[in-house]
Amino acid sequence: MPAEATGSHAASESVGTTGTTTRDHDAILVGEDVIRRFGGLTAVDVDRVEVKRGLITALIGPNGAGKTTFFNVLTGFDQPDSGSWSFNGRSLKGMPPYKVARLGMVRTFQLTKVLAKLSVIENMRLGATGQRGESMLSAVFPTLWRSQEKINTERADTLLQRFNLDAKREDFAGSLSGGQRKLLEMARALMVDPDLIMLDEPMAGVNPALKQSLLGHVKGLRDEGRTVLFVEHDMDMVRDISDWVIVMAQGKIVAQGPPLEVMANPKVIDAYLGAHHDSDLSVEEEEARLEKVRERLQAKTGPRDREDGDPRE
Amino acid sequence: MRVRAILGLLGAAMVSLLCLGGSVLAAAAVPMAPGDEGISINVILLDQGQPTAENPKGTPIPGVRIIVEDATGTEIGNDVTNKKGVASVSVAEGGDYVVRLDTDTLPEGTELSDPDDVTNSVNVLGFDTTVQFPIGLAERTGTDIGTRILGLVLSGLKFGLIIALASLGLSLVFGTTGLTNFSHGELVTLGALLAYGFNAGLGLHVLIAAPLAVVAMAVVGYLQDAGFWSPLRRRGTGNIALMIVSIGLALFLRSLFQYVFGGDTKAYDRYVTQTPWTLGPLSITPKSFAIDVIAVVVLVLVSLAVARTRLGKATRAVADNPPLSASSGINVNAIISIVWIMGTALAGLSGVLLGLDQQVEFQMGFKILLLVFAAVTLGGLGTIWGAMAGSIVVGLLVELSTLIIPSELKYIGALLLLIVILLFRPQGLFGRAERVG
Amino acid sequence: MDWGFIFEQAMASALGPDAVVYALAAIGLNVHFGYTGLLNFGQAGFMAVAAYGLAASVASWGLSFWVGLLVGLGAAGVLALLLGAPTLRLRADYLAIVTIAAAEILRIVIGSVSLKDEFGGRDGLQAFNASFTDLNPYNGTVDLGVFSLSRADAWVTTVGWVLVALCCLLVWALMRSPWGRVLKSIREDEDAVRSLGKNVFGYKMQALVLGGLFGALAGFMVALQQAAINPDNFSTDVTFNAYAVLILGGAARVLGPVVGAVIFWFLISGLGTFFSEAAGGTDPLIPTWLMTDTQASLVRFILLGAGLAALMILRPQGIFGDRRELAIDAR
Ligand SMILES: Nc1ncnc2c1ncn2[C@@H]1O[C@H](COP(=O)(O)OP(=O)(O)OP(=O)(O)O)[C@@H](O)[C@H]1O
Ligand SMILES: [Mg+2]
């Protein structure tokens, strides 16, 4: 599938922060006319969305924009009222979540789901796919799965090290802190060896120092050839690592494009401002407010003038 | 000697178990040894169309000849039913026998439910065996189908309303605390037992004993929450753990009731049998009518209270999101306490009315517990209107299903419906889909 | 008060066929609830279909005892599939309500007059275990010092404990494997397991069937031990007692059900004998106005209920369990 434009933004020869162009990338995930309603509320109403292979795409939007719901629909955890979506050209409509994951599209959860009464390393081992010992019949014969288990454990240990969790290897996952849980979940998702990894607010609650090293890891994923789609409220992170940004508001995709461009887009500012111009503000007042927000966003998206890891505000 | 003692003990255990009504302890169930006088085949003839207070299962029919033949058709012996409707014929050994009823000796106007069913084959296995000939059920099949359906609809509605009171209580508690309370059936029983105690024990009139029991149940509700469930909530005990706690509590209470009240069935001292009012094809006893009216009034009042009053709104807010309600100034613990008071009083009222309608027994609530669950699930866990509508459906289904299936199987229809509903509409008929992911 | 007799009674139950039945039933529940988090409240139903499958095959349909065993196991497996298919995708408490309802339906249907020819109505079925008793290697009463077992009981008990040992071995082997890891993970958070590409429904179904088959073995033991069965052997209380056994011994521990069954029966039988001695005889220890003979047999059930609730509150990890690895979310 060619990287055909989804509106004017996609068509631009934008250059991501790392210099990767979007032009040579086909779409790994395509969604069309996806609608999910909860009673009277339309949580998701997406005409068309594409996630490009090999890039880091950020999905941003104010609280309640429908990002998590969209994740749920794409990964089979929730059924939309209508729409179609496909991964690597394969329709995922009606496919149960575990099959989606097996195809190589793995997600994490906004509210972390660690397996509290299992140790950290067991959490990691669970992630590995194609385990012979997971079939009931061969489970009783350890000789059939021991060697595979050893390889998986080695892989898990490498990942734990990368995510600074190696010291916690034998602890119950339930004893981890909120940030550590986020890390464990991400590491565990990588055990599946996915083509596309979807992270729902991976950095929420992670301390700034660790955040910086994690950003490196996420970029590393791209360098390994994986595609990353992540939801994030932290604009610094979005600006730092994403090649492409999709903005959702009230269930719709209101803008998309390279980070710098998107963050200067008035529509995006509107979305984040929340309250709209149809209120009884005078034109001047409105302009003034918009200007403020624009400034704030500009400050964040502007050239890097701060040290990494500097605590802000 | 030892063996004797053990056998005796096991025998005693068995009797107590039979009293328990089916609670099983495998140890106790040793087959009874044959008596010294050989084995007998007993026949009990009851007119099931005419139950009375002394004979809730039906009026005994005396003077009917029963003949027992062996497999080859030779007569082994015969007997005539006594005042209790019992006839007994001894046989020398186990084996196949045919028990025949001499229809000519049946009293005028009495007929077998199935006129062709005058013989009954039995396989006697070394101990006494009882044979029954259904009588009196035919009378009802004889009446025209419309009247019968009407009667079943009436009794189904009544049963449904009684269940609705219990379901409402269960649903309120589930909605606000998330507790699936397996001891709810025992609250129903307790209501009936208290009413019986005030009535038979203290000699109060039923009309005083009944409301008193409901008030007492409200107090029980308060104490139960304050002394038991509320401390558990504060410890943060999980819902599944609480469910198992409630199972323990149910076993505890049920055995305690049996300890205090005994294993038999008793009735309030009034309103046991009544001549029905008839209006065309409609026929309803005054007490059934009163049960219907009381239940409807209470159900309407409670649901209006939950829908309209500030308290009701606070209740629904707590049900929806306890932390949020707490932070918006609602006293969550007070609300939960009120819900427990209401829920327990409703369960108690349900028991009082059930005791009035049928009779009082230590496991009456346990017996309807599953139907209450079915009703609540049918309507959608935690929704008030759903619980009531579900109850009416269950009540009607239980009674109307006897048109097609034998009445011994009548609870099955409702339980099957429960499973089918879960299959196609797990959120219940009136519930909303849940948040996923 | 004959303490020796009380102890003897207690030990006979704790190590005899009663404990075997409940150990097997609770091993099944351990797979369901302890490891996978499935709330099966209808274990009595699994026991019933197996016991009746066996008994009816032999006594009503004239099949051989061994075929009857297969029929019983098959029936329990099919029951698991039927119950699991609609409910395993739903919230945990739905399975609880459906299984308890199904077990009740089965009990009522099995005891119904309409099916008397197949299942013997309220009287149940007898005379189906000749092939089993024929294999009895013992020649008389077996004296174990503290208590003695009749020839029949000795044979049933031997077979029973061997079965329990084999089942424990199987559970141990399964639960240390990646398969067991998936089950335990499902208990913790099934959505997380789904997101990692595991077919949660399939695993739950396997667990339900496996635990149901253990339940079937418990049903067989009821049938063999009593040489007769009736619907009341499979009431809801059987399931609840099995839960008490499981929690007593510690859920999600391989030997939990066994330890639980032994302690449970020691207490139930010991208390039963104690109170019947204390309240019986010409000059009872407890005056009759306080406790009659019939009431004496109820005290243990009162204590059982109170004990189950107290245990769940105070020591949800079981008597020997470690609180930190508590399987049930009781806090
Ligand atoms: N199961 C549900 N039932 C009803 N409404 C829901 C449900 N799930 C989500 N919603 C609503 O859909 C909207 C989108 O929710 P969603 O969780 O997708 O937002 P989000 O973009 O992930 O927000 P955040 O950034 O705060 O995580 C919200 O208004 C939410 O209230
Ligand atoms: Mg979200």
mmCIF file with all atom_site columns, C-alpha atoms in Angstrom, chain B residues 201-298:
data_model
loop_
_atom_site.group_PDB
_atom_site.id
_atom_site.type_symbol
_atom_site.label_atom_id
_atom_site.label_alt_id
_atom_site.label_comp_id
_atom_site.label_asym_id
_atom_site.label_entity_id
_atom_site.label_seq_id
_atom_site.pdbx_PDB_ins_code
_atom_site.Cartn_x
_atom_site.Cartn_y
_atom_site.Cartn_z
_atom_site.occupancy
_atom_site.B_iso_or_equiv
_atom_site.pdbx_formal_charge
_atom_site.auth_seq_id
_atom_site.auth_comp_id
_atom_site.auth_asym_id
_atom_site.auth_atom_id
_atom_site.pdbx_PDB_model_num
ATOM 1  C CA . GLY B 1 201 ? -44.299 -17.356 70.621 1.00 0.00 ? 201 GLY B CA 1
ATOM 2  C CA . LEU B 1 202 ? -45.510 -14.032 71.986 1.00 0.00 ? 202 LEU B CA 1
ATOM 3  C CA . GLY B 1 203 ? -49.113 -14.578 70.963 1.00 0.00 ? 203 GLY B CA 1
ATOM 4  C CA . LEU B 1 204 ? -49.389 -11.397 68.921 1.00 0.00 ? 204 LEU B CA 1
ATOM 5  C CA . HIS B 1 205 ? -51.945 -11.162 66.148 1.00 0.00 ? 205 HIS B CA 1
ATOM 6  C CA . VAL B 1 206 ? -50.482 -11.843 62.724 1.00 0.00 ? 206 VAL B CA 1
ATOM 7  C CA . LEU B 1 207 ? -51.337 -8.344  61.623 1.00 0.00 ? 207 LEU B CA 1
ATOM 8  C CA . ILE B 1 208 ? -49.148 -6.993  64.423 1.00 0.00 ? 208 ILE B CA 1
ATOM 9  C CA . ALA B 1 209 ? -46.481 -9.665  64.272 1.00 0.00 ? 209 ALA B CA 1
ATOM 10 C CA . ALA B 1 210 ? -45.888 -9.176  60.548 1.00 0.00 ? 210 ALA B CA 1
ATOM 11 C CA . PRO B 1 211 ? -45.046 -5.444  60.537 1.00 0.00 ? 211 PRO B CA 1
ATOM 12 C CA . LEU B 1 212 ? -43.117 -5.910  63.758 1.00 0.00 ? 212 LEU B CA 1
ATOM 13 C CA . ALA B 1 213 ? -40.988 -8.532  62.036 1.00 0.00 ? 213 ALA B CA 1
ATOM 14 C CA . VAL B 1 214 ? -40.264 -6.150  59.187 1.00 0.00 ? 214 VAL B CA 1
ATOM 15 C CA . VAL B 1 215 ? -39.213 -3.439  61.636 1.00 0.00 ? 215 VAL B CA 1
ATOM 16 C CA . ALA B 1 216 ? -37.055 -5.938  63.471 1.00 0.00 ? 216 ALA B CA 1
ATOM 17 C CA . MET B 1 217 ? -35.467 -6.869  60.143 1.00 0.00 ? 217 MET B CA 1
ATOM 18 C CA . ALA B 1 218 ? -34.641 -3.216  59.499 1.00 0.00 ? 218 ALA B CA 1
ATOM 19 C CA . VAL B 1 219 ? -32.783 -3.239  62.806 1.00 0.00 ? 219 VAL B CA 1
ATOM 20 C CA . VAL B 1 220 ? -31.068 -6.467  61.811 1.00 0.00 ? 220 VAL B CA 1
ATOM 21 C CA . GLY B 1 221 ? -30.068 -4.754  58.577 1.00 0.00 ? 221 GLY B CA 1
ATOM 22 C CA . TYR B 1 222 ? -28.497 -1.870  60.427 1.00 0.00 ? 222 TYR B CA 1
ATOM 23 C CA . LEU B 1 223 ? -26.668 -4.133  62.876 1.00 0.00 ? 223 LEU B CA 1
ATOM 24 C CA . GLN B 1 224 ? -25.526 -6.418  60.117 1.00 0.00 ? 224 GLN B CA 1
ATOM 25 C CA . ASP B 1 225 ? -23.898 -3.584  58.242 1.00 0.00 ? 225 ASP B CA 1
ATOM 26 C CA . ALA B 1 226 ? -22.490 -1.775  61.242 1.00 0.00 ? 226 ALA B CA 1
ATOM 27 C CA . GLY B 1 227 ? -21.222 -4.878  62.995 1.00 0.00 ? 227 GLY B CA 1
ATOM 28 C CA . PHE B 1 228 ? -20.139 -7.049  60.101 1.00 0.00 ? 228 PHE B CA 1
ATOM 29 C CA . TRP B 1 229 ? -20.026 -5.795  56.538 1.00 0.00 ? 229 TRP B CA 1
ATOM 30 C CA . SER B 1 230 ? -18.884 -2.274  57.199 1.00 0.00 ? 230 SER B CA 1
ATOM 31 C CA . PRO B 1 231 ? -15.730 -3.333  59.114 1.00 0.00 ? 231 PRO B CA 1
ATOM 32 C CA . LEU B 1 232 ? -14.966 -5.762  56.268 1.00 0.00 ? 232 LEU B CA 1
ATOM 33 C CA . ARG B 1 233 ? -15.341 -2.979  53.724 1.00 0.00 ? 233 ARG B CA 1
ATOM 34 C CA . ARG B 1 234 ? -12.979 -0.806  55.732 1.00 0.00 ? 234 ARG B CA 1
ATOM 35 C CA . ARG B 1 235 ? -10.370 -3.585  55.659 1.00 0.00 ? 235 ARG B CA 1
ATOM 36 C CA . GLY B 1 236 ? -10.708 -3.527  51.907 1.00 0.00 ? 236 GLY B CA 1
ATOM 37 C CA . THR B 1 237 ? -11.786 -7.160  51.627 1.00 0.00 ? 237 THR B CA 1
ATOM 38 C CA . GLY B 1 238 ? -12.302 -8.040  47.969 1.00 0.00 ? 238 GLY B CA 1
ATOM 39 C CA . ASN B 1 239 ? -15.691 -8.801  46.458 1.00 0.00 ? 239 ASN B CA 1
ATOM 40 C CA . ILE B 1 240 ? -15.023 -12.455 45.772 1.00 0.00 ? 240 ILE B CA 1
ATOM 41 C CA . ALA B 1 241 ? -13.748 -12.960 49.296 1.00 0.00 ? 241 ALA B CA 1
ATOM 42 C CA . LEU B 1 242 ? -16.883 -11.254 50.595 1.00 0.00 ? 242 LEU B CA 1
ATOM 43 C CA . MET B 1 243 ? -19.006 -13.537 48.473 1.00 0.00 ? 243 MET B CA 1
ATOM 44 C CA . ILE B 1 244 ? -17.421 -16.541 50.160 1.00 0.00 ? 244 ILE B CA 1
ATOM 45 C CA . VAL B 1 245 ? -17.856 -14.903 53.547 1.00 0.00 ? 245 VAL B CA 1
ATOM 46 C CA . SER B 1 246 ? -21.549 -14.567 52.723 1.00 0.00 ? 246 SER B CA 1
ATOM 47 C CA . ILE B 1 247 ? -21.692 -18.266 51.884 1.00 0.00 ? 247 ILE B CA 1
ATOM 48 C CA . GLY B 1 248 ? -20.249 -19.057 55.300 1.00 0.00 ? 248 GLY B CA 1
ATOM 49 C CA . LEU B 1 249 ? -22.731 -16.726 56.906 1.00 0.00 ? 249 LEU B CA 1
ATOM 50 C CA . ALA B 1 250 ? -25.566 -18.421 55.022 1.00 0.00 ? 250 ALA B CA 1
ATOM 51 C CA . LEU B 1 251 ? -24.500 -21.894 56.218 1.00 0.00 ? 251 LEU B CA 1
ATOM 52 C CA . PHE B 1 252 ? -24.157 -20.544 59.738 1.00 0.00 ? 252 PHE B CA 1
ATOM 53 C CA . LEU B 1 253 ? -27.554 -18.878 59.817 1.00 0.00 ? 253 LEU B CA 1
ATOM 54 C CA . ARG B 1 254 ? -29.390 -21.724 58.140 1.00 0.00 ? 254 ARG B CA 1
ATOM 55 C CA . SER B 1 255 ? -28.074 -24.290 60.615 1.00 0.00 ? 255 SER B CA 1
ATOM 56 C CA . LEU B 1 256 ? -28.763 -21.916 63.475 1.00 0.00 ? 256 LEU B CA 1
ATOM 57 C CA . PHE B 1 257 ? -32.357 -21.470 62.310 1.00 0.00 ? 257 PHE B CA 1
ATOM 58 C CA . GLN B 1 258 ? -32.774 -25.208 62.187 1.00 0.00 ? 258 GLN B CA 1
ATOM 59 C CA . TYR B 1 259 ? -31.253 -25.511 65.628 1.00 0.00 ? 259 TYR B CA 1
ATOM 60 C CA . VAL B 1 260 ? -33.670 -23.020 67.120 1.00 0.00 ? 260 VAL B CA 1
ATOM 61 C CA . PHE B 1 261 ? -36.752 -23.538 64.989 1.00 0.00 ? 261 PHE B CA 1
ATOM 62 C CA . GLY B 1 262 ? -36.497 -27.224 64.137 1.00 0.00 ? 262 GLY B CA 1
ATOM 63 C CA . GLY B 1 263 ? -36.740 -28.963 60.805 1.00 0.00 ? 263 GLY B CA 1
ATOM 64 C CA . ASP B 1 264 ? -40.488 -28.992 60.300 1.00 0.00 ? 264 ASP B CA 1
ATOM 65 C CA . THR B 1 265 ? -42.913 -26.681 58.597 1.00 0.00 ? 265 THR B CA 1
ATOM 66 C CA . LYS B 1 266 ? -45.150 -24.445 60.677 1.00 0.00 ? 266 LYS B CA 1
ATOM 67 C CA . ALA B 1 267 ? -47.863 -21.906 59.932 1.00 0.00 ? 267 ALA B CA 1
ATOM 68 C CA . TYR B 1 268 ? -48.940 -18.636 61.492 1.00 0.00 ? 268 TYR B CA 1
ATOM 69 C CA . ASP B 1 269 ? -52.002 -19.158 63.680 1.00 0.00 ? 269 ASP B CA 1
ATOM 70 C CA . ARG B 1 270 ? -54.331 -17.389 61.277 1.00 0.00 ? 270 ARG B CA 1
ATOM 71 C CA . TYR B 1 271 ? -55.195 -17.128 57.608 1.00 0.00 ? 271 TYR B CA 1
ATOM 72 C CA . VAL B 1 272 ? -54.006 -20.658 56.864 1.00 0.00 ? 272 VAL B CA 1
ATOM 73 C CA . THR B 1 273 ? -56.976 -21.721 54.798 1.00 0.00 ? 273 THR B CA 1
ATOM 74 C CA . GLN B 1 274 ? -59.420 -19.289 53.339 1.00 0.00 ? 274 GLN B CA 1
ATOM 75 C CA . THR B 1 275 ? -62.389 -19.515 51.035 1.00 0.00 ? 275 THR B CA 1
ATOM 76 C CA . PRO B 1 276 ? -61.490 -17.670 47.870 1.00 0.00 ? 276 PRO B CA 1
ATOM 77 C CA . TRP B 1 277 ? -63.399 -14.698 46.497 1.00 0.00 ? 277 TRP B CA 1
ATOM 78 C CA . THR B 1 278 ? -64.626 -15.455 43.030 1.00 0.00 ? 278 THR B CA 1
ATOM 79 C CA . LEU B 1 279 ? -65.348 -13.008 40.280 1.00 0.00 ? 279 LEU B CA 1
ATOM 80 C CA . GLY B 1 280 ? -66.344 -14.818 37.126 1.00 0.00 ? 280 GLY B CA 1
ATOM 81 C CA . PRO B 1 281 ? -63.404 -17.037 36.214 1.00 0.00 ? 281 PRO B CA 1
ATOM 82 C CA . LEU B 1 282 ? -61.175 -15.206 38.693 1.00 0.00 ? 282 LEU B CA 1
ATOM 83 C CA . SER B 1 283 ? -60.693 -16.789 42.061 1.00 0.00 ? 283 SER B CA 1
ATOM 84 C CA . ILE B 1 284 ? -58.363 -15.379 44.697 1.00 0.00 ? 284 ILE B CA 1
ATOM 85 C CA . THR B 1 285 ? -58.115 -15.831 48.434 1.00 0.00 ? 285 THR B CA 1
ATOM 86 C CA . PRO B 1 286 ? -58.227 -12.671 50.557 1.00 0.00 ? 286 PRO B CA 1
ATOM 87 C CA . LYS B 1 287 ? -54.697 -13.287 51.811 1.00 0.00 ? 287 LYS B CA 1
ATOM 88 C CA . SER B 1 288 ? -53.306 -13.637 48.289 1.00 0.00 ? 288 SER B CA 1
ATOM 89 C CA . PHE B 1 289 ? -55.009 -10.398 47.400 1.00 0.00 ? 289 PHE B CA 1
ATOM 90 C CA . ALA B 1 290 ? -53.525 -8.745  50.464 1.00 0.00 ? 290 ALA B CA 1
ATOM 91 C CA . ILE B 1 291 ? -50.056 -10.063 49.601 1.00 0.00 ? 291 ILE B CA 1
ATOM 92 C CA . ASP B 1 292 ? -50.342 -8.641  46.097 1.00 0.00 ? 292 ASP B CA 1
ATOM 93 C CA . VAL B 1 293 ? -51.492 -5.248  47.334 1.00 0.00 ? 293 VAL B CA 1
ATOM 94 C CA . ILE B 1 294 ? -48.861 -4.965  50.062 1.00 0.00 ? 294 ILE B CA 1
ATOM 95 C CA . ALA B 1 295 ? -46.069 -6.002  47.709 1.00 0.00 ? 295 ALA B CA 1
ATOM 96 C CA . VAL B 1 296 ? -47.134 -3.637  44.937 1.00 0.00 ? 296 VAL B CA 1
ATOM 97 C CA . VAL B 1 297 ? -47.483 -0.691  47.307 1.00 0.00 ? 297 VAL B CA 1
ATOM 98 C CA . VAL B 1 298 ? -44.085 -1.315  48.890 1.00 0.00 ? 298 VAL B CA 1
#
